[in-house]
mmCIF file with all atom_site columns, C-alpha atoms in Angstrom:
data_model
loop_
_atom_site.group_PDB
_atom_site.id
_atom_site.type_symbol
_atom_site.label_atom_id
_atom_site.label_alt_id
_atom_site.label_comp_id
_atom_site.label_asym_id
_atom_site.label_entity_id
_atom_site.label_seq_id
_atom_site.pdbx_PDB_ins_code
_atom_site.Cartn_x
_atom_site.Cartn_y
_atom_site.Cartn_z
_atom_site.occupancy
_atom_site.B_iso_or_equiv
_atom_site.pdbx_formal_charge
_atom_site.auth_seq_id
_atom_site.auth_comp_id
_atom_site.auth_asym_id
_atom_site.auth_atom_id
_atom_site.pdbx_PDB_model_num
ATOM 1   C CA . MET E 1 1   ? 19.585  3.656   -10.312 1.00 0.00 ? 1   MET E CA 1
ATOM 2   C CA . GLN E 1 2   ? 17.947  6.989   -11.111 1.00 0.00 ? 2   GLN E CA 1
ATOM 3   C CA . LYS E 1 3   ? 16.526  5.689   -14.148 1.00 0.00 ? 3   LYS E CA 1
ATOM 4   C CA . ARG E 1 4   ? 14.529  3.317   -12.079 1.00 0.00 ? 4   ARG E CA 1
ATOM 5   C CA . HIS E 1 5   ? 13.351  5.694   -9.866  1.00 0.00 ? 5   HIS E CA 1
ATOM 6   C CA . ILE E 1 6   ? 12.108  7.722   -12.692 1.00 0.00 ? 6   ILE E CA 1
ATOM 7   C CA . SER E 1 7   ? 10.349  4.747   -13.910 1.00 0.00 ? 7   SER E CA 1
ATOM 8   C CA . ALA E 1 8   ? 8.690   4.098   -10.038 1.00 0.00 ? 8   ALA E CA 1
ATOM 9   C CA . TRP E 1 9   ? 7.420   7.635   -10.746 1.00 0.00 ? 9   TRP E CA 1
ATOM 10  C CA . ALA E 1 10  ? 6.028   7.596   -13.826 1.00 0.00 ? 10  ALA E CA 1
ATOM 11  C CA . LEU E 1 11  ? 4.379   4.237   -12.948 1.00 0.00 ? 11  LEU E CA 1
ATOM 12  C CA . THR E 1 12  ? 2.416   5.786   -9.809  1.00 0.00 ? 12  THR E CA 1
ATOM 13  C CA . ALA E 1 13  ? 1.260   9.097   -12.123 1.00 0.00 ? 13  ALA E CA 1
ATOM 14  C CA . SER E 1 14  ? 0.192   6.848   -14.895 1.00 0.00 ? 14  SER E CA 1
ATOM 15  C CA . ALA E 1 15  ? -1.885  4.469   -12.225 1.00 0.00 ? 15  ALA E CA 1
ATOM 16  C CA . ALA E 1 16  ? -3.102  7.982   -10.941 1.00 0.00 ? 16  ALA E CA 1
ATOM 17  C CA . ALA E 1 17  ? -4.541  9.330   -14.563 1.00 0.00 ? 17  ALA E CA 1
ATOM 18  C CA . LEU E 1 18  ? -5.933  6.100   -15.203 1.00 0.00 ? 18  LEU E CA 1
ATOM 19  C CA . ALA E 1 19  ? -7.980  6.117   -11.785 1.00 0.00 ? 19  ALA E CA 1
ATOM 20  C CA . LEU E 1 20  ? -8.885  9.427   -12.623 1.00 0.00 ? 20  LEU E CA 1
ATOM 21  C CA . THR E 1 21  ? -9.713  8.560   -16.159 1.00 0.00 ? 21  THR E CA 1
ATOM 22  C CA . MET E 1 22  ? -11.683 5.558   -14.733 1.00 0.00 ? 22  MET E CA 1
ATOM 23  C CA . THR E 1 23  ? -13.906 7.561   -12.103 1.00 0.00 ? 23  THR E CA 1
ATOM 24  C CA . GLY E 1 24  ? -14.620 9.979   -14.910 1.00 0.00 ? 24  GLY E CA 1
ATOM 25  C CA . CYS E 1 25  ? -16.041 7.159   -17.029 1.00 0.00 ? 25  CYS E CA 1
ATOM 26  C CA . THR E 1 26  ? -18.512 5.833   -14.113 1.00 0.00 ? 26  THR E CA 1
ATOM 27  C CA . GLY E 1 27  ? -21.097 8.697   -14.703 1.00 0.00 ? 27  GLY E CA 1
ATOM 28  C CA . GLU E 1 28  ? -21.718 9.514   -11.146 1.00 0.00 ? 28  GLU E CA 1
ATOM 29  C CA . PRO E 1 29  ? -20.201 12.733  -9.855  1.00 0.00 ? 29  PRO E CA 1
ATOM 30  C CA . SER E 1 30  ? -18.259 12.282  -6.713  1.00 0.00 ? 30  SER E CA 1
ATOM 31  C CA . ALA E 1 31  ? -19.275 14.210  -3.549  1.00 0.00 ? 31  ALA E CA 1
ATOM 32  C CA . ALA E 1 32  ? -17.416 17.083  -3.894  1.00 0.00 ? 32  ALA E CA 1
ATOM 33  C CA . GLN E 1 33  ? -18.077 17.902  -7.650  1.00 0.00 ? 33  GLN E CA 1
ATOM 34  C CA . ALA E 1 34  ? -21.999 19.724  -6.770  1.00 0.00 ? 34  ALA E CA 1
ATOM 35  C CA . GLY E 1 35  ? -21.893 22.946  -7.874  1.00 0.00 ? 35  GLY E CA 1
ATOM 36  C CA . ASP E 1 36  ? -18.569 24.369  -8.010  1.00 0.00 ? 36  ASP E CA 1
ATOM 37  C CA . GLY E 1 37  ? -17.729 23.003  -11.640 1.00 0.00 ? 37  GLY E CA 1
ATOM 38  C CA . GLY E 1 38  ? -14.712 20.780  -10.393 1.00 0.00 ? 38  GLY E CA 1
ATOM 39  C CA . GLU E 1 39  ? -14.195 17.182  -9.233  1.00 0.00 ? 39  GLU E CA 1
ATOM 40  C CA . THR E 1 40  ? -12.623 15.685  -6.069  1.00 0.00 ? 40  THR E CA 1
ATOM 41  C CA . THR E 1 41  ? -10.805 12.298  -6.334  1.00 0.00 ? 41  THR E CA 1
ATOM 42  C CA . GLN E 1 42  ? -10.204 10.122  -2.892  1.00 0.00 ? 42  GLN E CA 1
ATOM 43  C CA . VAL E 1 43  ? -7.466  8.478   -2.617  1.00 0.00 ? 43  VAL E CA 1
ATOM 44  C CA . ALA E 1 44  ? -6.818  5.967   0.534   1.00 0.00 ? 44  ALA E CA 1
ATOM 45  C CA . THR E 1 45  ? -2.946  5.324   1.477   1.00 0.00 ? 45  THR E CA 1
ATOM 46  C CA . LEU E 1 46  ? -1.499  4.072   4.322   1.00 0.00 ? 46  LEU E CA 1
ATOM 47  C CA . ARG E 1 47  ? 0.764   6.241   6.531   1.00 0.00 ? 47  ARG E CA 1
ATOM 48  C CA . GLN E 1 48  ? 3.728   4.939   5.617   1.00 0.00 ? 48  GLN E CA 1
ATOM 49  C CA . PRO E 1 49  ? 6.439   6.908   4.011   1.00 0.00 ? 49  PRO E CA 1
ATOM 50  C CA . HIS E 1 50  ? 7.117   4.080   0.967   1.00 0.00 ? 50  HIS E CA 1
ATOM 51  C CA . LEU E 1 51  ? 3.199   5.101   0.438   1.00 0.00 ? 51  LEU E CA 1
ATOM 52  C CA . PHE E 1 52  ? 3.585   8.969   -0.053  1.00 0.00 ? 52  PHE E CA 1
ATOM 53  C CA . ALA E 1 53  ? 3.068   9.209   -3.276  1.00 0.00 ? 53  ALA E CA 1
ATOM 54  C CA . PRO E 1 54  ? -0.549  10.387  -3.385  1.00 0.00 ? 54  PRO E CA 1
ATOM 55  C CA . TYR E 1 55  ? -0.101  13.483  -1.798  1.00 0.00 ? 55  TYR E CA 1
ATOM 56  C CA . VAL E 1 56  ? 2.166   14.227  -4.995  1.00 0.00 ? 56  VAL E CA 1
ATOM 57  C CA . TYR E 1 57  ? -0.831  13.335  -7.165  1.00 0.00 ? 57  TYR E CA 1
ATOM 58  C CA . GLN E 1 58  ? -2.232  16.580  -7.154  1.00 0.00 ? 58  GLN E CA 1
ATOM 59  C CA . GLU E 1 59  ? 0.817   17.844  -9.616  1.00 0.00 ? 59  GLU E CA 1
ATOM 60  C CA . PHE E 1 60  ? -0.324  15.597  -12.212 1.00 0.00 ? 60  PHE E CA 1
ATOM 61  C CA . ALA E 1 61  ? -4.141  15.736  -12.301 1.00 0.00 ? 61  ALA E CA 1
ATOM 62  C CA . PRO E 1 62  ? -6.104  17.556  -15.126 1.00 0.00 ? 62  PRO E CA 1
ATOM 63  C CA . GLU E 1 63  ? -7.171  20.612  -14.716 1.00 0.00 ? 63  GLU E CA 1
ATOM 64  C CA . GLY E 1 64  ? -10.821 21.034  -12.095 1.00 0.00 ? 64  GLY E CA 1
ATOM 65  C CA . VAL E 1 65  ? -9.687  17.627  -10.643 1.00 0.00 ? 65  VAL E CA 1
ATOM 66  C CA . THR E 1 66  ? -8.851  18.377  -7.056  1.00 0.00 ? 66  THR E CA 1
ATOM 67  C CA . ILE E 1 67  ? -7.001  14.390  -5.267  1.00 0.00 ? 67  ILE E CA 1
ATOM 68  C CA . GLU E 1 68  ? -8.169  14.103  -1.555  1.00 0.00 ? 68  GLU E CA 1
ATOM 69  C CA . VAL E 1 69  ? -5.734  12.065  0.073   1.00 0.00 ? 69  VAL E CA 1
ATOM 70  C CA . VAL E 1 70  ? -7.270  9.594   2.631   1.00 0.00 ? 70  VAL E CA 1
ATOM 71  C CA . PRO E 1 71  ? -4.644  8.375   5.253   1.00 0.00 ? 71  PRO E CA 1
ATOM 72  C CA . MET E 1 72  ? -6.227  4.748   6.439   1.00 0.00 ? 72  MET E CA 1
ATOM 73  C CA . THR E 1 73  ? -4.419  2.719   8.910   1.00 0.00 ? 73  THR E CA 1
ATOM 74  C CA . ASP E 1 74  ? -4.023  -0.670  7.401   1.00 0.00 ? 74  ASP E CA 1
ATOM 75  C CA . SER E 1 75  ? -4.386  -2.130  3.440   1.00 0.00 ? 75  SER E CA 1
ATOM 76  C CA . THR E 1 76  ? -7.403  -3.835  4.423   1.00 0.00 ? 76  THR E CA 1
ATOM 77  C CA . ALA E 1 77  ? -9.012  -1.064  5.518   1.00 0.00 ? 77  ALA E CA 1
ATOM 78  C CA . ILE E 1 78  ? -8.452  0.620   1.767   1.00 0.00 ? 78  ILE E CA 1
ATOM 79  C CA . LYS E 1 79  ? -9.524  -2.006  0.142   1.00 0.00 ? 79  LYS E CA 1
ATOM 80  C CA . ASN E 1 80  ? -13.125 -2.083  1.901   1.00 0.00 ? 80  ASN E CA 1
ATOM 81  C CA . ALA E 1 81  ? -13.269 1.529   1.359   1.00 0.00 ? 81  ALA E CA 1
ATOM 82  C CA . VAL E 1 82  ? -12.471 1.016   -2.630  1.00 0.00 ? 82  VAL E CA 1
ATOM 83  C CA . VAL E 1 83  ? -14.841 -2.049  -2.504  1.00 0.00 ? 83  VAL E CA 1
ATOM 84  C CA . ASN E 1 84  ? -17.320 0.132   -0.408  1.00 0.00 ? 84  ASN E CA 1
ATOM 85  C CA . GLY E 1 85  ? -16.832 3.509   -2.930  1.00 0.00 ? 85  GLY E CA 1
ATOM 86  C CA . ASP E 1 86  ? -15.926 5.488   -0.169  1.00 0.00 ? 86  ASP E CA 1
ATOM 87  C CA . VAL E 1 87  ? -12.955 6.138   -2.144  1.00 0.00 ? 87  VAL E CA 1
ATOM 88  C CA . GLU E 1 88  ? -12.463 6.207   -6.009  1.00 0.00 ? 88  GLU E CA 1
ATOM 89  C CA . PHE E 1 89  ? -8.834  4.211   -5.473  1.00 0.00 ? 89  PHE E CA 1
ATOM 90  C CA . GLY E 1 90  ? -6.048  2.963   -3.054  1.00 0.00 ? 90  GLY E CA 1
ATOM 91  C CA . VAL E 1 91  ? -2.572  2.921   -2.889  1.00 0.00 ? 91  VAL E CA 1
ATOM 92  C CA . LEU E 1 92  ? -2.293  -0.540  -0.233  1.00 0.00 ? 92  LEU E CA 1
ATOM 93  C CA . GLY E 1 93  ? -0.525  -3.794  0.095   1.00 0.00 ? 93  GLY E CA 1
ATOM 94  C CA . VAL E 1 94  ? -1.246  -6.204  -3.284  1.00 0.00 ? 94  VAL E CA 1
ATOM 95  C CA . PRO E 1 95  ? -2.311  -9.200  -0.824  1.00 0.00 ? 95  PRO E CA 1
ATOM 96  C CA . SER E 1 96  ? -5.322  -7.389  0.348   1.00 0.00 ? 96  SER E CA 1
ATOM 97  C CA . VAL E 1 97  ? -6.341  -7.190  -3.477  1.00 0.00 ? 97  VAL E CA 1
ATOM 98  C CA . LEU E 1 98  ? -5.644  -10.585 -4.014  1.00 0.00 ? 98  LEU E CA 1
ATOM 99  C CA . ALA E 1 99  ? -7.928  -11.414 -1.062  1.00 0.00 ? 99  ALA E CA 1
ATOM 100 C CA . GLY E 1 100 ? -10.545 -9.606  -2.489  1.00 0.00 ? 100 GLY E CA 1
ATOM 101 C CA . ILE E 1 101 ? -10.269 -10.732 -5.560  1.00 0.00 ? 101 ILE E CA 1
ATOM 102 C CA . SER E 1 102 ? -10.517 -14.450 -3.943  1.00 0.00 ? 102 SER E CA 1
ATOM 103 C CA . GLN E 1 103 ? -13.727 -13.627 -2.536  1.00 0.00 ? 103 GLN E CA 1
ATOM 104 C CA . ASP E 1 104 ? -14.846 -11.983 -5.669  1.00 0.00 ? 104 ASP E CA 1
ATOM 105 C CA . GLU E 1 105 ? -15.166 -8.490  -4.374  1.00 0.00 ? 105 GLU E CA 1
ATOM 106 C CA . ASP E 1 106 ? -15.190 -5.699  -7.191  1.00 0.00 ? 106 ASP E CA 1
ATOM 107 C CA . ILE E 1 107 ? -11.213 -4.573  -7.255  1.00 0.00 ? 107 ILE E CA 1
ATOM 108 C CA . THR E 1 108 ? -8.623  -4.521  -9.527  1.00 0.00 ? 108 THR E CA 1
ATOM 109 C CA . LEU E 1 109 ? -4.916  -4.241  -9.135  1.00 0.00 ? 109 LEU E CA 1
ATOM 110 C CA . VAL E 1 110 ? -3.790  -1.646  -11.425 1.00 0.00 ? 110 VAL E CA 1
ATOM 111 C CA . ALA E 1 111 ? -0.389  -0.954  -10.946 1.00 0.00 ? 111 ALA E CA 1
ATOM 112 C CA . SER E 1 112 ? 2.181   -1.108  -8.638  1.00 0.00 ? 112 SER E CA 1
ATOM 113 C CA . ALA E 1 113 ? 2.724   2.248   -6.532  1.00 0.00 ? 113 ALA E CA 1
ATOM 114 C CA . ALA E 1 114 ? 5.742   1.839   -4.456  1.00 0.00 ? 114 ALA E CA 1
ATOM 115 C CA . ASP E 1 115 ? 9.634   0.559   -5.447  1.00 0.00 ? 115 ASP E CA 1
ATOM 116 C CA . GLY E 1 116 ? 10.708  -0.599  -2.388  1.00 0.00 ? 116 GLY E CA 1
ATOM 117 C CA . GLY E 1 117 ? 10.533  0.463   0.910   1.00 0.00 ? 117 GLY E CA 1
ATOM 118 C CA . THR E 1 118 ? 10.137  -2.838  2.826   1.00 0.00 ? 118 THR E CA 1
ATOM 119 C CA . GLY E 1 119 ? 12.794  -4.242  4.858   1.00 0.00 ? 119 GLY E CA 1
ATOM 120 C CA . ILE E 1 120 ? 13.681  -5.969  8.118   1.00 0.00 ? 120 ILE E CA 1
ATOM 121 C CA . VAL E 1 121 ? 15.113  -3.855  10.579  1.00 0.00 ? 121 VAL E CA 1
ATOM 122 C CA . GLY E 1 122 ? 16.951  -5.053  14.097  1.00 0.00 ? 122 GLY E CA 1
ATOM 123 C CA . ASP E 1 123 ? 19.109  -3.806  16.923  1.00 0.00 ? 123 ASP E CA 1
ATOM 124 C CA . ALA E 1 124 ? 22.379  -3.047  15.836  1.00 0.00 ? 124 ALA E CA 1
ATOM 125 C CA . ASP E 1 125 ? 23.670  -5.944  17.511  1.00 0.00 ? 125 ASP E CA 1
ATOM 126 C CA . ILE E 1 126 ? 21.642  -8.507  15.179  1.00 0.00 ? 126 ILE E CA 1
ATOM 127 C CA . ALA E 1 127 ? 24.079  -8.986  12.458  1.00 0.00 ? 127 ALA E CA 1
ATOM 128 C CA . GLY E 1 128 ? 21.703  -11.120 10.372  1.00 0.00 ? 128 GLY E CA 1
ATOM 129 C CA . VAL E 1 129 ? 18.672  -13.004 9.780   1.00 0.00 ? 129 VAL E CA 1
ATOM 130 C CA . ALA E 1 130 ? 20.030  -16.091 11.674  1.00 0.00 ? 130 ALA E CA 1
ATOM 131 C CA . GLU E 1 131 ? 20.713  -13.977 14.839  1.00 0.00 ? 131 GLU E CA 1
ATOM 132 C CA . LEU E 1 132 ? 16.713  -13.786 14.631  1.00 0.00 ? 132 LEU E CA 1
ATOM 133 C CA . LYS E 1 133 ? 16.201  -17.113 16.122  1.00 0.00 ? 133 LYS E CA 1
ATOM 134 C CA . GLY E 1 134 ? 14.380  -17.210 19.756  1.00 0.00 ? 134 GLY E CA 1
ATOM 135 C CA . LYS E 1 135 ? 13.497  -13.082 19.259  1.00 0.00 ? 135 LYS E CA 1
ATOM 136 C CA . LYS E 1 136 ? 10.453  -11.490 19.386  1.00 0.00 ? 136 LYS E CA 1
ATOM 137 C CA . VAL E 1 137 ? 9.483   -10.217 15.355  1.00 0.00 ? 137 VAL E CA 1
ATOM 138 C CA . GLY E 1 138 ? 6.666   -7.669  14.970  1.00 0.00 ? 138 GLY E CA 1
ATOM 139 C CA . TYR E 1 139 ? 4.987   -7.718  11.880  1.00 0.00 ? 139 TYR E CA 1
ATOM 140 C CA . VAL E 1 140 ? 1.624   -6.479  10.404  1.00 0.00 ? 140 VAL E CA 1
ATOM 141 C CA . PRO E 1 141 ? -0.377  -10.055 9.729   1.00 0.00 ? 141 PRO E CA 1
ATOM 142 C CA . GLY E 1 142 ? -1.573  -10.397 5.802   1.00 0.00 ? 142 GLY E CA 1
ATOM 143 C CA . SER E 1 143 ? 0.539   -7.905  4.298   1.00 0.00 ? 143 SER E CA 1
ATOM 144 C CA . SER E 1 144 ? 3.289   -7.893  2.274   1.00 0.00 ? 144 SER E CA 1
ATOM 145 C CA . GLN E 1 145 ? 6.109   -7.270  4.958   1.00 0.00 ? 145 GLN E CA 1
ATOM 146 C CA . GLU E 1 146 ? 4.682   -10.499 6.443   1.00 0.00 ? 146 GLU E CA 1
ATOM 147 C CA . ILE E 1 147 ? 5.628   -12.486 3.141   1.00 0.00 ? 147 ILE E CA 1
ATOM 148 C CA . LEU E 1 148 ? 8.981   -10.893 3.120   1.00 0.00 ? 148 LEU E CA 1
ATOM 149 C CA . LEU E 1 149 ? 9.611   -12.123 6.610   1.00 0.00 ? 149 LEU E CA 1
ATOM 150 C CA . ARG E 1 150 ? 8.580   -15.320 6.207   1.00 0.00 ? 150 ARG E CA 1
ATOM 151 C CA . GLN E 1 151 ? 10.221  -15.860 3.048   1.00 0.00 ? 151 GLN E CA 1
ATOM 152 C CA . THR E 1 152 ? 13.331  -14.471 4.335   1.00 0.00 ? 152 THR E CA 1
ATOM 153 C CA . LEU E 1 153 ? 13.413  -17.014 7.448   1.00 0.00 ? 153 LEU E CA 1
ATOM 154 C CA . ALA E 1 154 ? 12.541  -19.941 5.641   1.00 0.00 ? 154 ALA E CA 1
ATOM 155 C CA . GLN E 1 155 ? 15.714  -18.975 2.835   1.00 0.00 ? 155 GLN E CA 1
ATOM 156 C CA . ALA E 1 156 ? 17.724  -18.926 6.293   1.00 0.00 ? 156 ALA E CA 1
ATOM 157 C CA . GLY E 1 157 ? 16.423  -22.385 7.149   1.00 0.00 ? 157 GLY E CA 1
ATOM 158 C CA . MET E 1 158 ? 14.062  -21.248 9.790   1.00 0.00 ? 158 MET E CA 1
ATOM 159 C CA . ASP E 1 159 ? 10.591  -21.357 10.420  1.00 0.00 ? 159 ASP E CA 1
ATOM 160 C CA . ALA E 1 160 ? 8.326   -17.800 11.215  1.00 0.00 ? 160 ALA E CA 1
ATOM 161 C CA . ASP E 1 161 ? 6.134   -20.421 13.300  1.00 0.00 ? 161 ASP E CA 1
ATOM 162 C CA . THR E 1 162 ? 8.520   -21.806 15.510  1.00 0.00 ? 162 THR E CA 1
ATOM 163 C CA . ASP E 1 163 ? 11.827  -20.288 15.238  1.00 0.00 ? 163 ASP E CA 1
ATOM 164 C CA . VAL E 1 164 ? 10.794  -16.576 16.284  1.00 0.00 ? 164 VAL E CA 1
ATOM 165 C CA . GLU E 1 165 ? 8.057   -15.524 18.177  1.00 0.00 ? 165 GLU E CA 1
ATOM 166 C CA . LEU E 1 166 ? 6.143   -13.747 15.978  1.00 0.00 ? 166 LEU E CA 1
ATOM 167 C CA . VAL E 1 167 ? 4.432   -10.169 17.018  1.00 0.00 ? 167 VAL E CA 1
ATOM 168 C CA . ASN E 1 168 ? 1.440   -8.888  15.524  1.00 0.00 ? 168 ASN E CA 1
ATOM 169 C CA . ILE E 1 169 ? 1.472   -4.785  15.210  1.00 0.00 ? 169 ILE E CA 1
ATOM 170 C CA . GLY E 1 170 ? 0.148   -2.760  13.350  1.00 0.00 ? 170 GLY E CA 1
ATOM 171 C CA . PHE E 1 171 ? 1.510   -0.397  10.412  1.00 0.00 ? 171 PHE E CA 1
ATOM 172 C CA . ALA E 1 172 ? 2.005   2.673   12.125  1.00 0.00 ? 172 ALA E CA 1
ATOM 173 C CA . ASP E 1 173 ? 3.954   1.082   15.016  1.00 0.00 ? 173 ASP E CA 1
#
């Protein structure tokens, strides 16, 4: 298990280094680059514990590069910030990236940034997936968590649209 954890961190650091390299190749200075001889690279991320890796990117940044973490509320906002050039790169859910690619937006999936971190959680009296039938289940539309929820319910022989009451919530909730 330790080896897998190290691999995830190595992949995260590699993604950060790749993004920093690509940013440096654009020929366009970042907003914070004027006059101080340094460069600031902005990375957007969700306010989710399994996506806090950007907060340690500074440890892996080349000398003279400052990493500014920009917390955002959802993956679509991060994807839009990357596409619009408001941030250099982001750590976000894959479905938002795929939606952008399908709409011919200028965005690329570079690497995985989280090793797990998603789960279905319930009250202590719920012993398994089958006991979710007829209950309210919170989810974030268009997210990896929605995909996990729908697949898990289907594997248990349940339909997410009829066997549970889906309640739209935000990541922070």
